[in-house]
Every structure is written in structure tokens, then in C-alpha cells.
Short mmCIF file of C-alpha atoms in Angstrom, two decimals:
data_model
loop_
_atom_site.label_atom_id
_atom_site.label_comp_id
_atom_site.label_asym_id
_atom_site.label_seq_id
_atom_site.Cartn_x
_atom_site.Cartn_y
_atom_site.Cartn_z
CA MET A 1 -19.83 8.38 -3.24
CA TYR A 2 -22.35 10.15 -1.04
CA ARG A 3 -23.43 7.36 1.10
CA GLY A 4 -19.92 6.58 2.23
CA LEU A 5 -16.79 4.64 0.98
CA ASP A 6 -14.49 2.17 2.51
CA CYS A 7 -11.87 2.72 0.27
CA VAL A 8 -10.82 5.24 -2.39
CA VAL A 9 -8.17 4.63 -5.20
CA GLY A 10 -6.91 7.28 -7.76
CA THR A 11 -4.72 9.61 -9.37
CA PRO A 12 -3.46 12.61 -7.05
CA GLY A 13 -5.29 14.80 -9.71
CA ARG A 14 -8.58 12.87 -10.08
CA ILE A 15 -8.86 12.76 -6.26
CA CYS A 16 -8.26 16.72 -6.02
CA ASP A 17 -11.09 16.95 -8.78
CA HIS A 18 -13.30 15.28 -6.52
CA ILE A 19 -12.47 17.24 -3.40
CA GLU A 20 -12.95 20.22 -5.19
CA ARG A 21 -16.27 19.33 -6.57
CA GLY A 22 -17.33 18.48 -3.07
CA ASN A 23 -17.85 14.94 -4.25
CA LEU A 24 -15.28 13.56 -1.58
CA LYS A 25 -15.45 14.19 2.10
CA LEU A 26 -12.27 13.22 3.95
CA GLY A 27 -13.01 13.90 7.35
CA ARG A 28 -12.88 10.47 8.63
CA VAL A 29 -10.13 9.08 6.59
CA GLN A 30 -7.94 6.93 8.94
CA TYR A 31 -5.47 5.49 6.48
CA LEU A 32 -3.47 7.32 3.57
CA ILE A 33 -1.47 4.89 1.28
CA LEU A 34 0.74 6.45 -1.10
CA ASP A 35 2.17 3.76 -3.61
CA GLU A 36 5.05 4.88 -5.89
CA ALA A 37 5.43 8.09 -4.39
CA ASP A 38 8.86 8.77 -6.49
CA GLN A 39 7.04 8.37 -9.62
CA MET A 40 4.17 10.59 -8.72
CA LEU A 41 6.87 13.17 -7.77
CA ASP A 42 8.32 12.49 -11.75
CA MET A 43 5.05 12.93 -13.12
CA GLY A 44 4.49 16.35 -11.51
CA PHE A 45 1.67 15.47 -8.86
CA LYS A 46 3.70 17.21 -5.98
CA ASP A 47 1.11 20.05 -5.72
CA GLU A 48 -1.88 17.71 -5.92
CA MET A 49 -0.39 15.45 -3.39
CA GLN A 50 0.15 18.75 -1.11
CA LYS A 51 -3.71 19.52 -1.62
CA VAL A 52 -4.63 15.96 -0.64
CA PHE A 53 -2.67 16.06 2.56
CA ASP A 54 -4.27 19.69 3.09
CA ALA A 55 -7.82 18.67 2.55
CA ILE A 56 -7.60 15.41 4.60
CA SER A 57 -5.98 17.62 7.59
CA ARG A 58 -8.44 20.39 7.25
CA GLN A 59 -11.36 18.24 6.72
CA ARG A 60 -10.33 15.92 10.05
CA GLU A 61 -9.79 18.82 12.05
CA GLU A 62 -13.23 20.20 10.92
CA LYS A 63 -15.10 16.78 11.98
CA GLY A 64 -13.08 16.63 15.31
CA GLU A 65 -11.24 13.32 14.29
CA GLU A 66 -9.23 12.12 17.40
CA LYS A 67 -7.62 9.10 15.75
CA PRO A 68 -4.22 9.68 14.07
CA LEU A 69 -3.84 9.68 10.51
CA GLN A 70 -1.72 6.42 9.56
CA THR A 71 0.21 7.52 6.19
CA LEU A 72 1.88 4.62 4.54
CA LEU A 73 4.03 5.83 1.89
CA PHE A 74 5.78 3.20 -0.77
CA SER A 75 8.36 4.26 -2.97
CA ALA A 76 11.38 2.53 -4.86
CA THR A 77 13.72 5.46 -4.25
CA LEU A 78 14.15 8.29 -1.53
CA PRO A 79 14.13 11.51 -3.60
CA SER A 80 13.92 14.59 -1.34
CA TRP A 81 10.62 15.35 -1.86
CA VAL A 82 9.75 11.92 -0.63
CA GLN A 83 11.97 12.44 2.54
CA GLU A 84 10.33 15.80 3.07
CA VAL A 85 6.63 14.25 2.98
CA ALA A 86 7.81 11.60 5.39
CA ARG A 87 9.59 14.18 7.69
CA THR A 88 6.53 16.89 7.30
CA LYS A 89 3.21 14.87 7.10
CA MET A 90 4.07 11.82 9.07
CA LYS A 91 4.42 11.24 12.85
CA ASN A 92 7.39 9.07 13.85
CA PRO A 93 8.09 7.89 10.42
CA GLU A 94 9.69 4.48 9.95
CA THR A 95 11.89 3.36 6.89
CA VAL A 96 11.87 -0.05 5.71
CA ASP A 97 14.91 -0.90 3.09
CA LEU A 98 14.44 -4.32 1.19
CA VAL A 99 17.50 -3.94 -0.59
#
């Protein structure tokens, strides 16, 4: 991880662990993809997801990253927490309903 990464895949808890250990630098992140966001909430990952969002925002600001972060959030249902993430963490969110 020290030489740089193109893609990181992991649970919110594991990603937080790497952030806290200083193993994962997020200052140049361009895309954040959250799959099964509703299930992450059901499994109790809300606080960890908030920490990931905060770390990305803080580190991007410190690096002076000018490109906007593109966040893609996938969810089978739209509970209030998922809607709150879209409203507060995304710019001009779009909803695609496949049902």
C-alpha cells in the first residue's frame, strides 16, 4: 500500500482500521463506491462510514485536491440513513429506481 493504489475494496471497519494505522492515504481519492449501503447500516457500520467520509474529506482538503469526489451509492432500499448520506455527502445526487 505504501507505493500507491488504484483501487481499495474492504468493509468500512477494515478501511477505518487502515486509516487509523496510517496505512491508507486518501488525499487523492477520486471515486467512492458504496455497495449495499442499506445492509452496511443494518450491520452497524454507520459510524465507520462517517469516519471514512470524514477522512477522505480531510485528506483531500490537506492535499489541495481540486477535482470533486464522485460518490456512487448502491442500495436495494432507501432507508433514512441512506437518504441522509445522499443529501449531506453528495453534490447533486441522482436516484435511479430499477423497480
